[in-house]
Amino acid sequence: MKHISLIIPQGDTSFSNLEATFKMFTMTNAQLEREGKQPLFDLHLVGLTMESYASNGFFSVTPDVTIHEVRHTDMIIVPAIHGDVDEILKANADFIPWIKNHYENGSEVASLCIGAFLLAKTGVLKNKCCSTHWLMADEFRSRYPEVNLVDDKVITDEKGTYTSGGAYSSLNLNLYLIEKFAGREMAILSSKIFEIDFDRDSQAPFIIFKGLKEHSDDQVIKAQNHIEENYTEKMQVSDLADMVGVGRRSFERRFKKATGNTVVEYMQRVKVEAAKKELESSRKTINEVMYDVGYNDTKAFREVFRRFTGVTPLGYKNKYNKELVVA
């Protein structure tokens, strides 16, 4: 059996992460037993002490073992913990060397949603891909620049580390792990029982682009504001550089460092975000929306839109337009 340590951190913990993970793995065990097979997962709720507990203000859960009692585990799963990141890391500091030690001794590790902040603190994600909730992507990058954050991905799997995107993306990671350890047939059955969209690999359609202005480069902020206020107009990178009084090479380097995007990518993302809003709420055709946001090439608009959202403009409209959904 695979020993699974589902940690019970101190603080406002995601009970949906805890309950869904526990239920999905124990359901797999139950199904295997119905088929005359041995259960696969040996789940334990692991806390810092037996007196510790996680709470979301309404419910609480206590561990059944402590980190000091776990001599060996095959996998450690870190749920999302909400609140001030510094306080979370401080309250759960004793988990950090424990997780790192088990990983270095062969255990696999997984984080659900913003549980990635605690997992990254251990250092095991250094130079590896990681996903987390897209709302926390900027803060994650600023804290852990050595981690390759892929905030559009629902799941990552690299060298014994697994991470999931925001909120209920944890369900997709659970399915992925069930498929990996119990087979695809069992994962498909789980997806049907829990009614989870199977093989969803991108959280891009859910990302809301908000400008990435939590930095101190005034010239870059000036350029960002100009792009956002004039996104329907055709712009050249050199013109923006001249406008803020910085050489083009230096401007491009500083822009990328401050925002995480090239200047061209930033222009495209602003246009796509404006297009998404129109597609969600208006009766305009795809071409009308395309012209409204400054594109006149259907193929180019479609390719850029799909790159940042994971779906075509028409697919996005069919899924999110209020009137179409009601109809």
Short mmCIF file of C-alpha atoms in Angstrom, two decimals:
data_model
loop_
_atom_site.label_atom_id
_atom_site.label_comp_id
_atom_site.label_asym_id
_atom_site.label_seq_id
_atom_site.Cartn_x
_atom_site.Cartn_y
_atom_site.Cartn_z
CA MET A 1 0.00 0.00 0.00
CA LYS A 2 1.06 3.58 -0.62
CA HIS A 3 1.32 5.58 2.59
CA ILE A 4 -0.25 9.00 1.98
CA SER A 5 0.34 11.86 4.43
CA LEU A 6 -2.36 14.50 4.04
CA ILE A 7 -1.02 17.27 6.23
CA ILE A 8 -3.26 19.25 8.57
CA PRO A 9 -1.63 22.68 8.69
CA GLN A 10 -2.22 25.37 11.24
CA GLY A 11 -4.56 28.11 10.02
CA ASP A 12 -7.47 28.67 7.67
CA THR A 13 -7.19 25.50 5.64
CA SER A 14 -9.18 24.54 2.55
CA PHE A 15 -11.58 21.89 3.79
CA SER A 16 -12.68 21.22 0.24
CA ASN A 17 -9.08 20.14 -0.50
CA LEU A 18 -8.94 17.90 2.55
CA GLU A 19 -12.35 16.27 2.20
CA ALA A 20 -12.23 15.74 -1.57
CA THR A 21 -8.74 14.25 -1.44
CA PHE A 22 -9.67 11.93 1.42
CA LYS A 23 -12.93 10.84 -0.25
CA MET A 24 -11.43 10.27 -3.70
CA PHE A 25 -8.59 8.10 -2.42
CA THR A 26 -10.78 6.12 -0.01
CA MET A 27 -13.39 5.63 -2.76
CA THR A 28 -10.63 4.11 -4.91
CA ASN A 29 -9.81 1.72 -2.07
CA ALA A 30 -13.48 0.76 -1.70
CA GLN A 31 -13.84 0.06 -5.41
CA LEU A 32 -10.69 -2.07 -5.45
CA GLU A 33 -12.04 -4.10 -2.53
CA ARG A 34 -15.35 -4.59 -4.35
CA GLU A 35 -13.32 -6.04 -7.22
CA GLY A 36 -11.60 -8.46 -4.85
CA LYS A 37 -8.33 -6.53 -4.86
CA GLN A 38 -6.23 -5.07 -2.09
CA PRO A 39 -6.75 -1.39 -1.21
CA LEU A 40 -4.01 0.83 -2.60
CA PHE A 41 -3.88 3.91 -0.37
CA ASP A 42 -3.14 4.12 3.36
CA LEU A 43 -4.24 7.68 4.22
CA HIS A 44 -3.24 9.57 7.34
CA LEU A 45 -4.01 13.10 8.54
CA VAL A 46 -0.66 14.41 9.76
CA GLY A 47 -0.27 17.36 12.12
CA LEU A 48 2.52 19.08 13.99
CA THR A 49 1.10 17.81 17.28
CA MET A 50 -1.98 15.85 18.29
CA GLU A 51 -3.37 19.05 19.78
CA SER A 52 -2.97 21.01 16.55
CA TYR A 53 -5.93 21.45 14.26
CA ALA A 54 -6.94 23.22 11.08
CA SER A 55 -10.00 25.43 11.01
CA ASN A 56 -11.85 27.57 8.48
CA GLY A 57 -13.87 29.41 11.11
CA PHE A 58 -16.82 27.03 10.94
CA PHE A 59 -15.28 23.55 11.01
CA SER A 60 -12.09 22.06 12.33
CA VAL A 61 -10.15 18.84 11.83
CA THR A 62 -7.53 17.18 14.00
CA PRO A 63 -4.70 14.88 12.88
CA ASP A 64 -4.55 11.18 13.63
CA VAL A 65 -0.72 11.14 13.72
CA THR A 66 2.06 13.71 14.12
CA ILE A 67 5.08 14.38 11.95
CA HIS A 68 7.22 12.75 14.64
CA GLU A 69 5.34 9.46 14.25
CA VAL A 70 5.69 9.23 10.47
CA ARG A 71 8.92 7.33 9.82
CA HIS A 72 8.20 6.69 6.15
CA THR A 73 5.60 8.00 3.72
CA ASP A 74 5.24 7.57 -0.02
CA MET A 75 3.52 10.88 -0.63
CA ILE A 76 2.91 14.13 1.24
CA ILE A 77 -0.04 16.30 0.14
CA VAL A 78 -0.21 19.97 1.16
CA PRO A 79 -3.68 21.58 1.02
CA ALA A 80 -4.34 25.27 0.44
CA ILE A 81 -3.92 27.54 3.47
CA HIS A 82 -5.57 30.97 3.34
CA GLY A 83 -4.44 34.25 4.89
CA ASP A 84 -1.24 36.24 5.23
CA VAL A 85 1.54 34.20 3.62
CA ASP A 86 4.20 35.21 6.15
CA GLU A 87 1.97 34.18 9.05
CA ILE A 88 1.10 30.89 7.35
CA LEU A 89 4.75 30.02 6.79
CA LYS A 90 5.63 30.95 10.37
CA ALA A 91 2.81 28.91 11.91
CA ASN A 92 3.73 25.88 9.81
CA ALA A 93 7.52 26.25 9.88
CA ASP A 94 8.07 22.80 11.43
CA PHE A 95 6.51 21.14 8.39
CA ILE A 96 9.23 22.58 6.14
CA PRO A 97 12.26 20.48 7.20
CA TRP A 98 9.98 17.44 7.64
CA ILE A 99 8.70 17.66 4.05
CA LYS A 100 12.19 18.34 2.68
CA ASN A 101 13.71 15.41 4.57
CA HIS A 102 11.07 12.95 3.35
CA TYR A 103 11.40 14.18 -0.24
CA GLU A 104 15.17 13.74 -0.13
CA ASN A 105 14.60 10.21 1.14
CA GLY A 106 12.33 9.23 -1.72
CA SER A 107 8.86 10.50 -0.84
CA GLU A 108 6.82 12.29 -3.50
CA VAL A 109 5.18 15.61 -2.63
CA ALA A 110 2.11 17.44 -3.90
CA SER A 111 0.52 20.82 -3.28
CA LEU A 112 -3.07 21.85 -3.89
CA CYS A 113 -3.79 25.41 -5.02
CA ILE A 114 -1.92 27.94 -2.82
CA GLY A 115 -0.47 25.13 -0.74
CA ALA A 116 2.33 25.66 -3.26
CA PHE A 117 3.64 28.53 -1.10
CA LEU A 118 4.44 26.14 1.75
CA LEU A 119 5.82 23.48 -0.58
CA ALA A 120 8.05 26.00 -2.37
CA LYS A 121 9.42 27.18 0.98
CA THR A 122 10.98 23.74 1.45
CA GLY A 123 13.15 24.27 -1.64
CA VAL A 124 12.00 21.06 -3.35
CA LEU A 125 10.42 23.02 -6.22
CA LYS A 126 13.65 24.85 -7.14
CA ASN A 127 14.09 24.86 -10.95
CA LYS A 128 10.91 22.81 -11.34
CA CYS A 129 7.53 23.67 -12.85
CA CYS A 130 4.79 24.62 -10.43
CA SER A 131 1.18 25.76 -10.64
CA THR A 132 -0.94 27.64 -8.12
CA HIS A 133 -4.01 29.87 -8.11
CA TRP A 134 -3.62 32.50 -10.83
CA LEU A 135 -4.69 35.23 -8.37
CA MET A 136 -1.54 34.57 -6.35
CA ALA A 137 0.84 34.19 -9.29
CA ASP A 138 2.57 37.57 -8.91
CA GLU A 139 3.23 37.11 -5.20
CA PHE A 140 4.47 33.59 -5.78
CA ARG A 141 6.92 34.75 -8.45
CA SER A 142 8.25 37.52 -6.21
CA ARG A 143 8.82 35.10 -3.33
CA TYR A 144 10.15 32.15 -5.30
CA PRO A 145 11.89 33.36 -8.48
CA GLU A 146 13.84 30.10 -8.61
CA VAL A 147 10.61 28.15 -9.27
CA ASN A 148 9.24 27.95 -12.82
CA LEU A 149 5.66 29.07 -12.22
CA VAL A 150 3.31 27.97 -15.01
CA ASP A 151 0.15 29.66 -13.78
CA ASP A 152 -1.90 28.59 -16.81
CA LYS A 153 -1.47 24.89 -16.02
CA VAL A 154 -3.93 22.87 -13.96
CA ILE A 155 -1.38 20.16 -13.09
CA THR A 156 2.40 19.81 -13.02
CA ASP A 157 4.37 16.60 -12.55
CA GLU A 158 8.15 16.80 -12.32
CA LYS A 159 10.69 14.66 -10.49
CA GLY A 160 8.40 13.51 -7.72
CA THR A 161 6.66 16.86 -7.24
CA TYR A 162 3.05 17.54 -8.21
CA THR A 163 1.13 20.80 -8.04
CA SER A 164 -2.35 21.94 -9.02
CA GLY A 165 -3.86 25.25 -10.06
CA GLY A 166 -6.51 27.25 -8.25
CA ALA A 167 -9.36 26.07 -6.03
CA TYR A 168 -11.08 22.95 -7.38
CA SER A 169 -8.22 22.17 -9.76
CA SER A 170 -7.14 19.96 -6.86
CA LEU A 171 -9.79 17.50 -8.04
CA ASN A 172 -7.98 17.17 -11.35
CA LEU A 173 -4.69 16.49 -9.59
CA ASN A 174 -6.38 13.84 -7.45
CA LEU A 175 -7.72 12.20 -10.61
CA TYR A 176 -4.26 12.39 -12.17
CA LEU A 177 -2.70 10.64 -9.15
CA ILE A 178 -5.43 7.99 -9.12
CA GLU A 179 -4.77 7.30 -12.80
CA LYS A 180 -1.02 7.15 -12.21
CA PHE A 181 -1.24 4.71 -9.30
CA ALA A 182 -4.53 2.83 -9.88
CA GLY A 183 -4.94 3.02 -13.67
CA ARG A 184 -6.97 5.02 -16.17
CA GLU A 185 -10.09 2.90 -15.79
CA MET A 186 -10.25 3.75 -12.09
CA ALA A 187 -9.62 7.43 -12.82
CA ILE A 188 -12.45 7.52 -15.37
CA LEU A 189 -14.76 5.88 -12.85
CA SER A 190 -13.75 8.48 -10.25
CA SER A 191 -14.38 11.29 -12.71
CA LYS A 192 -17.88 9.99 -13.31
CA ILE A 193 -18.69 9.44 -9.65
CA PHE A 194 -17.45 12.87 -8.59
CA GLU A 195 -18.56 14.51 -11.89
CA ILE A 196 -15.16 16.03 -12.65
CA ASP A 197 -14.19 17.16 -16.14
CA PHE A 198 -11.56 14.61 -17.13
CA ASP A 199 -8.26 15.64 -18.79
CA ARG A 200 -8.70 19.37 -18.12
CA ASP A 201 -5.14 20.68 -18.31
CA SER A 202 -5.44 24.47 -18.41
CA GLN A 203 -6.81 27.13 -16.08
CA ALA A 204 -6.17 29.81 -18.71
CA PRO A 205 -9.90 30.46 -19.44
CA PHE A 206 -10.37 31.49 -15.79
CA ILE A 207 -7.45 33.93 -15.56
CA ILE A 208 -8.36 37.62 -15.29
CA PHE A 209 -5.47 39.79 -16.45
CA LYS A 210 -5.04 42.71 -14.06
CA GLY A 211 -1.97 44.58 -15.24
CA LEU A 212 0.80 43.42 -12.89
CA LYS A 213 1.66 46.82 -11.42
CA GLU A 214 3.02 45.84 -8.02
CA HIS A 215 6.51 47.06 -8.83
CA SER A 216 8.44 50.32 -8.48
CA ASP A 217 9.51 51.09 -12.05
CA ASP A 218 7.66 54.34 -12.79
CA GLN A 219 8.54 54.39 -16.50
CA VAL A 220 7.17 50.89 -16.97
CA ILE A 221 3.96 51.81 -15.11
CA LYS A 222 3.59 54.83 -17.39
CA ALA A 223 3.92 52.56 -20.41
CA GLN A 224 1.45 50.05 -18.95
CA ASN A 225 -1.12 52.78 -18.38
CA HIS A 226 -0.67 54.04 -21.93
CA ILE A 227 -1.17 50.54 -23.35
CA GLU A 228 -4.31 49.96 -21.27
CA GLU A 229 -5.83 53.34 -22.16
CA ASN A 230 -5.06 53.06 -25.88
CA TYR A 231 -5.17 49.32 -26.60
CA THR A 232 -7.31 49.78 -29.73
CA GLU A 233 -4.52 51.76 -31.38
CA LYS A 234 -1.53 50.32 -33.19
CA MET A 235 1.62 50.73 -31.08
CA GLN A 236 5.30 50.16 -31.64
CA VAL A 237 7.66 49.17 -28.84
CA SER A 238 10.08 51.87 -29.96
CA ASP A 239 7.35 54.53 -29.65
CA LEU A 240 6.59 53.45 -26.09
CA ALA A 241 10.28 53.52 -25.22
CA ASP A 242 10.56 57.06 -26.64
CA MET A 243 7.45 58.15 -24.76
CA VAL A 244 8.92 57.14 -21.38
CA GLY A 245 12.41 58.37 -22.29
CA VAL A 246 14.24 55.03 -22.12
CA GLY A 247 16.33 53.28 -24.77
CA ARG A 248 14.47 50.42 -26.47
CA ARG A 249 16.71 47.60 -25.23
CA SER A 250 16.71 48.87 -21.67
CA PHE A 251 12.95 49.48 -21.83
CA GLU A 252 12.22 45.93 -23.01
CA ARG A 253 14.46 44.42 -20.34
CA ARG A 254 12.92 46.52 -17.56
CA PHE A 255 9.38 45.86 -18.77
CA LYS A 256 9.91 42.09 -18.77
CA LYS A 257 11.51 42.18 -15.32
CA ALA A 258 8.69 44.30 -13.85
CA THR A 259 5.67 42.60 -15.41
CA GLY A 260 6.81 39.10 -16.35
CA ASN A 261 5.69 39.81 -19.93
CA THR A 262 7.40 41.19 -22.99
CA VAL A 263 5.94 44.50 -24.20
CA VAL A 264 4.22 42.76 -27.11
CA GLU A 265 2.78 40.06 -24.83
CA TYR A 266 1.45 42.73 -22.52
CA MET A 267 -0.27 44.52 -25.41
CA GLN A 268 -1.79 41.24 -26.54
CA ARG A 269 -3.02 40.30 -23.07
CA VAL A 270 -4.70 43.69 -22.59
CA LYS A 271 -6.49 43.27 -25.92
CA VAL A 272 -7.53 39.71 -25.11
CA GLU A 273 -8.88 40.74 -21.70
CA ALA A 274 -10.97 43.48 -23.34
CA ALA A 275 -12.20 40.96 -25.92
CA LYS A 276 -13.16 38.48 -23.19
CA LYS A 277 -15.35 41.08 -21.49
CA GLU A 278 -17.16 41.87 -24.74
CA LEU A 279 -17.61 38.20 -25.58
CA GLU A 280 -19.08 37.60 -22.12
CA SER A 281 -21.65 40.38 -22.21
CA SER A 282 -22.41 41.68 -25.71
CA ARG A 283 -24.28 40.46 -28.78
CA LYS A 284 -21.42 41.44 -31.07
CA THR A 285 -20.00 38.95 -33.55
CA ILE A 286 -16.46 37.63 -33.18
CA ASN A 287 -15.29 39.93 -35.99
CA GLU A 288 -16.91 42.98 -34.38
CA VAL A 289 -15.15 42.24 -31.10
CA MET A 290 -11.91 41.67 -32.98
CA TYR A 291 -12.10 45.11 -34.60
CA ASP A 292 -13.10 46.73 -31.29
CA VAL A 293 -9.87 45.61 -29.61
CA GLY A 294 -7.61 46.65 -32.46
CA TYR A 295 -7.18 43.53 -34.60
CA ASN A 296 -8.07 43.25 -38.28
CA ASP A 297 -6.63 39.81 -39.01
CA THR A 298 -9.00 37.00 -38.03
CA LYS A 299 -6.29 34.33 -37.92
CA ALA A 300 -3.94 36.45 -35.80
CA PHE A 301 -6.74 37.35 -33.35
CA ARG A 302 -7.82 33.73 -33.01
CA GLU A 303 -4.24 32.52 -32.40
CA VAL A 304 -3.45 35.19 -29.80
CA PHE A 305 -6.78 34.68 -28.02
CA ARG A 306 -6.28 30.93 -27.88
CA ARG A 307 -2.70 31.27 -26.62
CA PHE A 308 -3.82 33.23 -23.55
CA THR A 309 -7.16 31.55 -22.82
CA GLY A 310 -6.76 28.01 -24.11
CA VAL A 311 -9.94 28.28 -26.20
CA THR A 312 -11.05 30.02 -29.39
CA PRO A 313 -13.01 33.30 -29.28
CA LEU A 314 -16.14 31.42 -30.38
CA GLY A 315 -15.59 28.70 -27.78
CA TYR A 316 -15.17 31.33 -25.08
CA LYS A 317 -18.33 33.17 -26.16
CA ASN A 318 -20.39 29.97 -26.23
CA LYS A 319 -19.24 29.10 -22.72
CA TYR A 320 -19.43 32.47 -20.96
CA ASN A 321 -21.85 34.77 -22.79
CA LYS A 322 -24.71 35.49 -20.41
CA GLU A 323 -27.45 35.45 -22.99
CA LEU A 324 -26.20 32.26 -24.64
CA VAL A 325 -25.95 30.50 -21.26
CA VAL A 326 -29.52 31.53 -20.35
CA ALA A 327 -30.79 30.44 -23.74
#
